[in-house]
mmCIF file of C-alpha atoms in Angstrom:
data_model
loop_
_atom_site.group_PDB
_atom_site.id
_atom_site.type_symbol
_atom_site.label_atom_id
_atom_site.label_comp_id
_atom_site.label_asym_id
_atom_site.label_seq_id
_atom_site.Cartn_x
_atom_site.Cartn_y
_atom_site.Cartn_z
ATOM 1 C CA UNK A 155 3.571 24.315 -16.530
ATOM 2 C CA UNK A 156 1.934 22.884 -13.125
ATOM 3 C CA UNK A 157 1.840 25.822 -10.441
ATOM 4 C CA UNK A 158 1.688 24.511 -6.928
ATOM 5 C CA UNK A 159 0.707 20.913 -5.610
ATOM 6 C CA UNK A 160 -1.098 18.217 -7.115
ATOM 7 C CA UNK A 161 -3.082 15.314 -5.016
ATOM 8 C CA UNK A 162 -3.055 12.196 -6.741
ATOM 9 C CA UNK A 163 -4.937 8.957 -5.070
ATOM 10 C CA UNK A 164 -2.205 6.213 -4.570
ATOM 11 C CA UNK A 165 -3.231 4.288 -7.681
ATOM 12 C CA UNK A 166 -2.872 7.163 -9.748
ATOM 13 C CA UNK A 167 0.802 7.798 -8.347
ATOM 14 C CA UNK A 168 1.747 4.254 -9.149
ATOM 15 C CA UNK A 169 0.165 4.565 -12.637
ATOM 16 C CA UNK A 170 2.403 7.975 -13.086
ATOM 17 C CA UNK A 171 5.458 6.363 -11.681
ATOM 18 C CA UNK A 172 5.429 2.776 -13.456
ATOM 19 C CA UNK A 173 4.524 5.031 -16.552
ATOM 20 C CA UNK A 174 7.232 7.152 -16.509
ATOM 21 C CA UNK A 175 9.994 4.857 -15.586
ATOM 22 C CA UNK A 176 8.985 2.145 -18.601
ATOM 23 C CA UNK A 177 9.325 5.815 -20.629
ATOM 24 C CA UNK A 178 13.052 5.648 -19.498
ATOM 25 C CA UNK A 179 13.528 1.774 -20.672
ATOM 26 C CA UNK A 180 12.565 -0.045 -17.515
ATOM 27 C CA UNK A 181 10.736 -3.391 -18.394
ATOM 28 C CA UNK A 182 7.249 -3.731 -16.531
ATOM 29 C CA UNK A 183 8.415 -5.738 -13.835
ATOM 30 C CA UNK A 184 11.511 -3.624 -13.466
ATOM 31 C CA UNK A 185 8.934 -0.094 -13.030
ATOM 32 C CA UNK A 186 7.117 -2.171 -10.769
ATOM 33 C CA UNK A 187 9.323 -2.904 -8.338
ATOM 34 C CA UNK A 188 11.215 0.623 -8.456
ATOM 35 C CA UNK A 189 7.899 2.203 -8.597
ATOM 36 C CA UNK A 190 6.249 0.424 -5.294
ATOM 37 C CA UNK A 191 9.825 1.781 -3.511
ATOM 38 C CA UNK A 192 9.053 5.343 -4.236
ATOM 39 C CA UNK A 193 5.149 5.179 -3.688
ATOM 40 C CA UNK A 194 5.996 3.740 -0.332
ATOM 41 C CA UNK A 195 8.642 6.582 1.040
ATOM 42 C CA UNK A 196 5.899 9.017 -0.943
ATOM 43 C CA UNK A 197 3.260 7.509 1.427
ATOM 44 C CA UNK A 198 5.685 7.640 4.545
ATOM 45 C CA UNK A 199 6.649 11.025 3.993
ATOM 46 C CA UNK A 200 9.798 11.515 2.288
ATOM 47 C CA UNK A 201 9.003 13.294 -0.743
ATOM 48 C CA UNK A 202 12.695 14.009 -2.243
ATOM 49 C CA UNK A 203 12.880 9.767 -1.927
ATOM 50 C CA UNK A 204 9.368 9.426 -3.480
ATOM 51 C CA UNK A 205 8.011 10.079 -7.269
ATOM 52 C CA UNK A 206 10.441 12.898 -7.509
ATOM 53 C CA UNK A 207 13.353 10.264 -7.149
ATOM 54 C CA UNK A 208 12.553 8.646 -10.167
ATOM 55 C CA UNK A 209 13.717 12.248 -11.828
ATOM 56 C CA UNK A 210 17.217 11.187 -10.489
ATOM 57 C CA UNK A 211 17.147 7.681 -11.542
ATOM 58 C CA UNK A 212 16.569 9.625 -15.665
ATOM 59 C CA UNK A 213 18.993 12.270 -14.801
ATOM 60 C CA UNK A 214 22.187 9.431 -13.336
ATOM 61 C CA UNK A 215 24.882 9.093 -15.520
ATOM 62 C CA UNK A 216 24.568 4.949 -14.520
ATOM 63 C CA UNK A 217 21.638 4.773 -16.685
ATOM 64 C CA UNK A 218 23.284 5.622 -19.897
ATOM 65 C CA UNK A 219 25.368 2.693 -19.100
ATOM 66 C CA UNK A 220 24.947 -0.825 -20.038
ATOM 67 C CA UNK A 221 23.163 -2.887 -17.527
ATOM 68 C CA UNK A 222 23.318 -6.529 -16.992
ATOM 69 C CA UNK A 223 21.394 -8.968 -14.576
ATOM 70 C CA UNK A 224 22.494 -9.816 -11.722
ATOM 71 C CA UNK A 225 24.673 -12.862 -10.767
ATOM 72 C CA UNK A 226 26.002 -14.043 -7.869
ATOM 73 C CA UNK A 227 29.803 -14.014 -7.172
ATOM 74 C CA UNK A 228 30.226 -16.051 -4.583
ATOM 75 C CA UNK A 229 27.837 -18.094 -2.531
ATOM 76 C CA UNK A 230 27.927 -20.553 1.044
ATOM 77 C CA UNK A 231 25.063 -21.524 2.764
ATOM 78 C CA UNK A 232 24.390 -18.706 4.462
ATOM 79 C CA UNK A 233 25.772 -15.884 2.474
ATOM 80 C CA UNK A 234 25.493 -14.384 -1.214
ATOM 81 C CA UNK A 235 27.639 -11.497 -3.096
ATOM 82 C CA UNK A 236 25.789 -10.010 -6.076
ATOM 83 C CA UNK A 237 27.115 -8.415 -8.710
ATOM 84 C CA UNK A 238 24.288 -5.614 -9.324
ATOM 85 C CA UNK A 239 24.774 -5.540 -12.709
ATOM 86 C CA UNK A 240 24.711 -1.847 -12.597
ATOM 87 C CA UNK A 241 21.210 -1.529 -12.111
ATOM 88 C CA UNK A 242 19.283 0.950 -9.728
ATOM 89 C CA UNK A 243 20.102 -0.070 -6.087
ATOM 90 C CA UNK A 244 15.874 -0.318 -5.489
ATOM 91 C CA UNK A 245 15.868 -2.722 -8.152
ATOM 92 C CA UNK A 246 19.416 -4.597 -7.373
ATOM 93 C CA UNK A 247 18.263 -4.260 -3.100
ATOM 94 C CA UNK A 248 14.994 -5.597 -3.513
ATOM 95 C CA UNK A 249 15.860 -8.789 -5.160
ATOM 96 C CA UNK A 250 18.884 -9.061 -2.294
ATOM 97 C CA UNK A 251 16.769 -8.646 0.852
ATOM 98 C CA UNK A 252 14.761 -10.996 -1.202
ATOM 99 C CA UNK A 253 17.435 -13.497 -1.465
ATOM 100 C CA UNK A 254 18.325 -12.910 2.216
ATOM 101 C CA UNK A 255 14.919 -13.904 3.261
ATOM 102 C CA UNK A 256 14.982 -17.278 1.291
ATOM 103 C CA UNK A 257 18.823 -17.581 3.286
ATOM 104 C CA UNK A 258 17.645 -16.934 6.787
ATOM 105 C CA UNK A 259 14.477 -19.343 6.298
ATOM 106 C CA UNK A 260 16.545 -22.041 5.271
ATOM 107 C CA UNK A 261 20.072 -21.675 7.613
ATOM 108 C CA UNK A 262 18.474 -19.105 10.456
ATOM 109 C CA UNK A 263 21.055 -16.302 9.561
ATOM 110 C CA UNK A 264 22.291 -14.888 6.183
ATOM 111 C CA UNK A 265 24.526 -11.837 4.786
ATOM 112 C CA UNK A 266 24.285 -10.122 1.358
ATOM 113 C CA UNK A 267 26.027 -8.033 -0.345
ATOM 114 C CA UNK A 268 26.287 -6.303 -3.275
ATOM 115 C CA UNK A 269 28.441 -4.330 -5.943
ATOM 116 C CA UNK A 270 27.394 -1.985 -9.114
ATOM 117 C CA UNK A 271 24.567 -0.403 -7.837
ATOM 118 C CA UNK A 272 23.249 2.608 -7.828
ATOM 119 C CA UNK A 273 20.738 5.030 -6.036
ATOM 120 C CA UNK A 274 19.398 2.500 -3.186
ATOM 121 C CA UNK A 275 16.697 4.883 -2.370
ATOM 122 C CA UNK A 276 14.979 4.127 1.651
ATOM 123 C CA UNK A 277 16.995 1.458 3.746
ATOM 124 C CA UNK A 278 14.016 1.354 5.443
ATOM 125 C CA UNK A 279 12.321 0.104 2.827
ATOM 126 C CA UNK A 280 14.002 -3.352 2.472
ATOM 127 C CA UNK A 281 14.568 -4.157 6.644
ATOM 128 C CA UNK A 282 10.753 -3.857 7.012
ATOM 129 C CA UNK A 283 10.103 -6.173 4.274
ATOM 130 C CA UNK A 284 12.397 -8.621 6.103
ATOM 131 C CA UNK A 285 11.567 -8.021 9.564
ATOM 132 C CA UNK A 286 7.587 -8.450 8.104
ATOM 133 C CA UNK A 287 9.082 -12.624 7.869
ATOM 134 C CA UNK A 288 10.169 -12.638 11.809
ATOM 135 C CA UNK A 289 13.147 -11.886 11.072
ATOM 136 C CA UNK A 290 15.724 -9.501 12.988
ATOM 137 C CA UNK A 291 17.584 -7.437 9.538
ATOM 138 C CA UNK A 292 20.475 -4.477 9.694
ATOM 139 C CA UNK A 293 21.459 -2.756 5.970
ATOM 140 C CA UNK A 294 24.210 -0.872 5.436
ATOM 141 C CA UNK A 295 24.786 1.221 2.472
ATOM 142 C CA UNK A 296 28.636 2.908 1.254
ATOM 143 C CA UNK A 297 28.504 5.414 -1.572
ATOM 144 C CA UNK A 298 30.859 7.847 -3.407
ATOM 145 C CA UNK A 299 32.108 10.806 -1.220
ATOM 146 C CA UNK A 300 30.010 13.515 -0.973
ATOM 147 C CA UNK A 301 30.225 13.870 2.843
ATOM 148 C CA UNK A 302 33.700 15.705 4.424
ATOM 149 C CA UNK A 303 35.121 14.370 7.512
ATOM 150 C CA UNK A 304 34.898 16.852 10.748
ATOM 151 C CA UNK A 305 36.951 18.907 10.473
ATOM 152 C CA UNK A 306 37.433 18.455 6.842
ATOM 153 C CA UNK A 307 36.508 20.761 3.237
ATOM 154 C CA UNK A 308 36.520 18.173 0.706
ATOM 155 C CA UNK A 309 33.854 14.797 0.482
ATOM 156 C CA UNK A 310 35.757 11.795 1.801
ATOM 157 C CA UNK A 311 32.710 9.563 2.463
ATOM 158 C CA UNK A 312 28.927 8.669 1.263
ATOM 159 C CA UNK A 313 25.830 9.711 3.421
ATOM 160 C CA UNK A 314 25.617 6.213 4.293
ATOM 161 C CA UNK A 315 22.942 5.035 5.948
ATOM 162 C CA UNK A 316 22.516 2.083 8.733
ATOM 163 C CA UNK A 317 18.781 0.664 9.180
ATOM 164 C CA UNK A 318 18.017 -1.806 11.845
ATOM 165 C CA UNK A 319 14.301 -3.270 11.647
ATOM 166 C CA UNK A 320 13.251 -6.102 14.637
ATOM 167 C CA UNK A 321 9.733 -7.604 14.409
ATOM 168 C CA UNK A 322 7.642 -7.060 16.917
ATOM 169 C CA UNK A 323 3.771 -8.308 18.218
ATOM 170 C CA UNK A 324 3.008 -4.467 16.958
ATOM 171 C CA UNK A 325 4.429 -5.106 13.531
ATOM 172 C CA UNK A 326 8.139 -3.994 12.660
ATOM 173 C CA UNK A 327 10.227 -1.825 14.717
ATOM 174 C CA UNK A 328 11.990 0.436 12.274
ATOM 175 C CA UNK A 329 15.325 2.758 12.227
ATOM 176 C CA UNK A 330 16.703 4.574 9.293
ATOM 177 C CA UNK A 331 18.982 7.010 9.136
ATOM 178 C CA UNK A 332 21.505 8.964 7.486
ATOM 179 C CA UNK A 333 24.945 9.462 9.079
ATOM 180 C CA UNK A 334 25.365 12.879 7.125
ATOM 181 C CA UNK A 335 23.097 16.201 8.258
ATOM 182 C CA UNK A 336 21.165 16.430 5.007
ATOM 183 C CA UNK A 337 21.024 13.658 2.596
ATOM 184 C CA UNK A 338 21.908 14.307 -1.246
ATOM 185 C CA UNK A 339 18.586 13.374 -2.624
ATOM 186 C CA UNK A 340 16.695 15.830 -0.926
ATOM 187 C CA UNK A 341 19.302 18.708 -1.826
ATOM 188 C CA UNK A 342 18.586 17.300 -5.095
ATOM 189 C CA UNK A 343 14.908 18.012 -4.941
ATOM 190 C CA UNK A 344 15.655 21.352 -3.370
ATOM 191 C CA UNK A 345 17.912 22.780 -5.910
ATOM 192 C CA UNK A 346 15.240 21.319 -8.804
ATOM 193 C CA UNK A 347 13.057 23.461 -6.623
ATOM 194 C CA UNK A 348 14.777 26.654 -6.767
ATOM 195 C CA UNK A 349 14.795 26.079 -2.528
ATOM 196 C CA UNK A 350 17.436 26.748 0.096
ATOM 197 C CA UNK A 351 19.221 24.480 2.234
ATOM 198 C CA UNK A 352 19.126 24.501 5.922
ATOM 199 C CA UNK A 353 21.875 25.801 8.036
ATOM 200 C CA UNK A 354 24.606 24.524 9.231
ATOM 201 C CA UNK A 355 24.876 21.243 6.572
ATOM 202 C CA UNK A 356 26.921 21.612 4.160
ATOM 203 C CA UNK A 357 30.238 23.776 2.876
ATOM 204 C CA UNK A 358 30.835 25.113 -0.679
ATOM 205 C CA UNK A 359 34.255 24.207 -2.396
ATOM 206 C CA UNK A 360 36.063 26.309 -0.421
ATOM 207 C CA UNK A 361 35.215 24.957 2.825
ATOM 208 C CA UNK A 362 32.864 28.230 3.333
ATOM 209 C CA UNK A 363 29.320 27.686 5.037
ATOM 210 C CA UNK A 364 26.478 27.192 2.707
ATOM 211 C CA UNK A 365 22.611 27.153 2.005
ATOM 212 C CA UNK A 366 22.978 27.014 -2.138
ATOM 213 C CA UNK A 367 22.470 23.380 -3.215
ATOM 214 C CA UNK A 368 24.306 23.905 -6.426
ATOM 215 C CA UNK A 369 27.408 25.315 -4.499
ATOM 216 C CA UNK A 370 26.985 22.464 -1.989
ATOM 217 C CA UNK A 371 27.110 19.986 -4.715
ATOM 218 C CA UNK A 372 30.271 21.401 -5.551
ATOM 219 C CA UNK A 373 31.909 21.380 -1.832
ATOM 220 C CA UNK A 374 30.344 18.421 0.554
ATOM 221 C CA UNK A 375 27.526 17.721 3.295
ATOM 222 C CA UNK A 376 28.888 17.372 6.900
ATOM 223 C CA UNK A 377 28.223 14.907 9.173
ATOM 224 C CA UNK A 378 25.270 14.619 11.474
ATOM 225 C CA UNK A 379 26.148 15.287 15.332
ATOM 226 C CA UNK A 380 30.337 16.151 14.634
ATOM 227 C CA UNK A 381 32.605 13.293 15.040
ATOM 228 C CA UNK A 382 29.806 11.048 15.996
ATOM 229 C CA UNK A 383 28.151 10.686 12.330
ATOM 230 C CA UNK A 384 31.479 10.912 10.918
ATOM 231 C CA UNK A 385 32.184 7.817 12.774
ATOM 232 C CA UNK A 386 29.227 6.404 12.105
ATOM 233 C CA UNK A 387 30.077 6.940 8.081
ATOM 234 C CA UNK A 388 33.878 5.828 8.275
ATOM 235 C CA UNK A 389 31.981 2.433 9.932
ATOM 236 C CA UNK A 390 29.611 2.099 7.270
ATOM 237 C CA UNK A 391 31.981 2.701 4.040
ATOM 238 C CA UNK A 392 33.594 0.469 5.985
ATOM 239 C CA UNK A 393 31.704 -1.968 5.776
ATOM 240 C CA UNK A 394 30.744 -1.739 1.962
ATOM 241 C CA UNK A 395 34.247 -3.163 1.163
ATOM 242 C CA UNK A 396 32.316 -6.421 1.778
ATOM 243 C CA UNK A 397 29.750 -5.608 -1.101
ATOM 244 C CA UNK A 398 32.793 -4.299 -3.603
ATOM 245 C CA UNK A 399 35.204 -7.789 -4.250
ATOM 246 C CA UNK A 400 35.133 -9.057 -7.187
ATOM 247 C CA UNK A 401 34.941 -6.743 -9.557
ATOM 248 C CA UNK A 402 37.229 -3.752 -11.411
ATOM 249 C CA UNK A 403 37.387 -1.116 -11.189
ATOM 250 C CA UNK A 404 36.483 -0.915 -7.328
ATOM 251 C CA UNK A 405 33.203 0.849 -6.907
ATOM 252 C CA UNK A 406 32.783 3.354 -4.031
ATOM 253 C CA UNK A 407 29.101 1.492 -3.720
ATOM 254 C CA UNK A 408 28.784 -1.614 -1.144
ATOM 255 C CA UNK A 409 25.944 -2.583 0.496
ATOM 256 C CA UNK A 410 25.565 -5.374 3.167
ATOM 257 C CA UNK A 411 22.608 -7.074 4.656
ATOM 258 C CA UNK A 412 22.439 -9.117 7.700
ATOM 259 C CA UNK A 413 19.530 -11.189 8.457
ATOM 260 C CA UNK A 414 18.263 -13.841 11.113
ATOM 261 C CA UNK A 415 16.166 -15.562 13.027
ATOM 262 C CA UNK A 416 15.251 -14.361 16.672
ATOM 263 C CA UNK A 417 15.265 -17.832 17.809
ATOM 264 C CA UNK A 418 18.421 -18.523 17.310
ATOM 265 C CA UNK A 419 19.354 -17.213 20.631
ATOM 266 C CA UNK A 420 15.732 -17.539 22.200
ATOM 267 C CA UNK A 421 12.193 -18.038 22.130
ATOM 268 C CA UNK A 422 10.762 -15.529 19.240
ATOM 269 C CA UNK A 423 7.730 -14.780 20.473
ATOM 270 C CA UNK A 424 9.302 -13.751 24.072
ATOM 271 C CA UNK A 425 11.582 -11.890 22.027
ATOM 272 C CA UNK A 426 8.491 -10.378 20.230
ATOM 273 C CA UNK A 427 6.986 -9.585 23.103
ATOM 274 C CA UNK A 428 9.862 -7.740 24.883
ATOM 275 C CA UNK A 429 9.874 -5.817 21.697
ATOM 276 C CA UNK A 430 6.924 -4.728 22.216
ATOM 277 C CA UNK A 431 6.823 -3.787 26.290
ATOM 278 C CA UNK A 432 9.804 -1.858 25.184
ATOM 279 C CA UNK A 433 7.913 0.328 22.850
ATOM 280 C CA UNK A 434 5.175 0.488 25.445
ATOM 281 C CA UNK A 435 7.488 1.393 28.228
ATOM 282 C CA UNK A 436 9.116 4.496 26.112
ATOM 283 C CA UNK A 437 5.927 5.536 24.756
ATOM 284 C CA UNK A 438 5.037 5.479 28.904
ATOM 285 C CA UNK A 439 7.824 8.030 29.885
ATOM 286 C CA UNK A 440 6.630 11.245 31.381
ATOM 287 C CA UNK A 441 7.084 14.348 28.699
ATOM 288 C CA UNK A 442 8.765 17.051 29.213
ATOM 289 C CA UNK A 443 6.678 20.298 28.856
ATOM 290 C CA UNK A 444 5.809 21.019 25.026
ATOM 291 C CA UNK A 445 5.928 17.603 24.216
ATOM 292 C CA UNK A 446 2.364 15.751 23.415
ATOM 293 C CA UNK A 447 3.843 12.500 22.311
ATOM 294 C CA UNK A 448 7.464 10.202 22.563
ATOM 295 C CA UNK A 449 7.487 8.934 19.098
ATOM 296 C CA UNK A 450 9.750 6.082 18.335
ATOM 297 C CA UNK A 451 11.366 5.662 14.890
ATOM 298 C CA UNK A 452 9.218 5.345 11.652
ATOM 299 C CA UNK A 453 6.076 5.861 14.157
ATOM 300 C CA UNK A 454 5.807 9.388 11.703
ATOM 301 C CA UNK A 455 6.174 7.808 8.576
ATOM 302 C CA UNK A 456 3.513 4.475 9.755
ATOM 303 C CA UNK A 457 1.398 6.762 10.658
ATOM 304 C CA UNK A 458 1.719 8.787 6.858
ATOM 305 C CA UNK A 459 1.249 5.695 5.279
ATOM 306 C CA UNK A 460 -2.216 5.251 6.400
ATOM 307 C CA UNK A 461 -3.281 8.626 6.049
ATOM 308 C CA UNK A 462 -1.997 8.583 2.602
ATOM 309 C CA UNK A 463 -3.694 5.416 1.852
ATOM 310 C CA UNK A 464 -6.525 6.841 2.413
ATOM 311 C CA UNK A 465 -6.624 10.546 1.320
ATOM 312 C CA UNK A 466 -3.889 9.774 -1.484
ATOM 313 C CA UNK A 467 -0.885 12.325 -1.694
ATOM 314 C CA UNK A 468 0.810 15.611 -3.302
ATOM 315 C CA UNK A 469 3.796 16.374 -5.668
ATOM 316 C CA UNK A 470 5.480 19.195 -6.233
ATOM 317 C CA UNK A 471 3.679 20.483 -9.725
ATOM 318 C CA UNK A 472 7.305 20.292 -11.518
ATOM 319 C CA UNK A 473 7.974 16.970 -10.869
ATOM 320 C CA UNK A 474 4.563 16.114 -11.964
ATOM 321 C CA UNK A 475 4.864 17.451 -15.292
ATOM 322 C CA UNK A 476 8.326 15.873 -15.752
ATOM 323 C CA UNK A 477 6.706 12.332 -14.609
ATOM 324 C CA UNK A 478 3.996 12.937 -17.520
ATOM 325 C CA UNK A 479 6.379 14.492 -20.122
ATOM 326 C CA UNK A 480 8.184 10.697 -19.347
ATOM 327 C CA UNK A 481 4.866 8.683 -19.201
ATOM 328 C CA UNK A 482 4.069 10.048 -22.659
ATOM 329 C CA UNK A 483 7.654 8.867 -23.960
ATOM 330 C CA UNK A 484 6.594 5.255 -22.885
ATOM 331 C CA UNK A 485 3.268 5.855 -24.469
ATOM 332 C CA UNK A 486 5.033 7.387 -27.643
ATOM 333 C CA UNK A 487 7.246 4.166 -27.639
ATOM 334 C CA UNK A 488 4.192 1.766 -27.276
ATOM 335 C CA UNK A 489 2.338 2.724 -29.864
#
């Protein structure tokens, strides 16, 4: 057993990753395209979404399931629904921001959705990739209830997160964010962990306070900021009815992208460039005392990514030996 951290460059942590999820019956093009989404939110910081996610892709009762490609459902010129074919939502996602990019190039504007998918990992991940094209993109993601209303002791909603990405002459400006205080996969990685969770985020079955994530599992998260994130989730499961038509049973999983071109309503590079003298004029802002910087969304996990590119990063020692116990199934199964 691994004690501690281990540093792996970033090849090496793709290596491990695409390893370990063709161990679990992905096809090469399938690991590579999950794996690249976890090495990224590694790189950027968010270890319970990085190589330790792929633990959660083995350990979902989805996987034991059939899955089928994806087709589309229904199709105009500027919007797709996709049948996800109940495949992992970074797999399912990426090929939908994909298809939203092709949309918006040809019509200026497009929405996706989709249905029967699972375990979308970063929102984040799949705006930047279509803001990177000039493009203005907002995702929204509905999931089964594991969040309780204010007020409430029982999950009525998903953590569902918004993320709203707008290109910029400094490269894409990036939000992403949960609308419940802690998100599920990183109580996830705490409990694998044997580690607390914070206070004040979740409630055990009873509707009591707790910091066990086993006994949180069994109750719900709360909402981030009261009545505000609550709002913020009803809105966003809200909105994943538009990913779910189509198919039966209804899934409690909808996601929606909406996509376009800045110069629809204007110039893009003005647009651009206001973008930008935004950015500059926040970053301007006298601080308040204790403050050395205003950082702006994603600035923290840019800024990771290119540290990490260059010094590589850690994983937890546990997850490490569960990614190589997996690695040496695929290598098992090669030969």
């Amino acid at each position: 057993m691994t004690v501690g951290r281990i540093r792996l460059s970033v090849a090496e942590a793709r290596d491990l990753a695409e390893s370990a999820l063709r161990g679990i019956g992905f096809l090469d093009d399938e690991a590579r395209i999950i794996a690249d989404h976890v090495i990224d939110a590694a790189m950027c910081g968010y270890e319970y979404s990085g190589l330790a996610k792929i633990l959660n892709v083995r350990d979902s009762e989805h996987l034991s399931m059939p899955r089928r490609p994806m087709k589309v459902l229904r199709e105009t010129e500027v919007s797709l629904a996709f049948d996800g074919g109940n495949n992992p939502g970074m797999l399912a996602l990426f090929h939908a921001a994909q298809a939203a990019i092709r949309k918006t190039a040809a019509h200026g504007i497009a929405l996706v959705s989709v249905t029967d998918a699972w375990m979308s990992g970063r929102s984040a991940y799949y705006v930047e990739m279509i803001a990177k094209h000039r493009l203005v993109a907002i995702h929204t993601a509905a999931s089964p209830p594991l969040v309780a209303p204010t007020g409430g002791m029982r999950p009525a909603l998903g953590t569902n997160p918004i993320a709203i990405a707008v290109p910029s002459t400094r490269g894409p400006i990036v939000l992403d964010m949960g609308t419940s205080a802690y998100m599920m996969t990183e109580l996830r990685l705490r409990e694998r962990l044997g580690e607390l969770l914070p206070e004040g985020v979740a409630v055990g079955p009873e509707g009591e306070p707790t910091r066990d994530p086993a006994t949180a599992r069994r109750g719900a998260l709360l909402p981030f900021g009261g009545y505000k994130g609550f709002g913020l989730a009803l809105m966003m499961q809200a909105l994943g009815l538009l990913g779910m038509s189509g198919l039966e049973p209804v899934s409690d999983y909808g996601y929606l992208f909406v996509a376009f071109r800045p110069e629809l309503l204007g110039p893009a590079d003005a647009f651009e460039e206001g973008a930008s003298r935004l950015i500059e004029r926040i970053k301007a802002t006298p601080r308040q005392p204790g403050f050395n910087d205003i950082r702006v969304p994603s600035e923290r996990a840019f800024l990771s990514r290119e540290r990490t590119t260059r010094e590589g990063l850690e994983i937890n020692g546990l997850v490490f030996d569960e990614l190589v116990a997996l690695r040496a199934k695929n290598t098992d199964s090669a030969a």
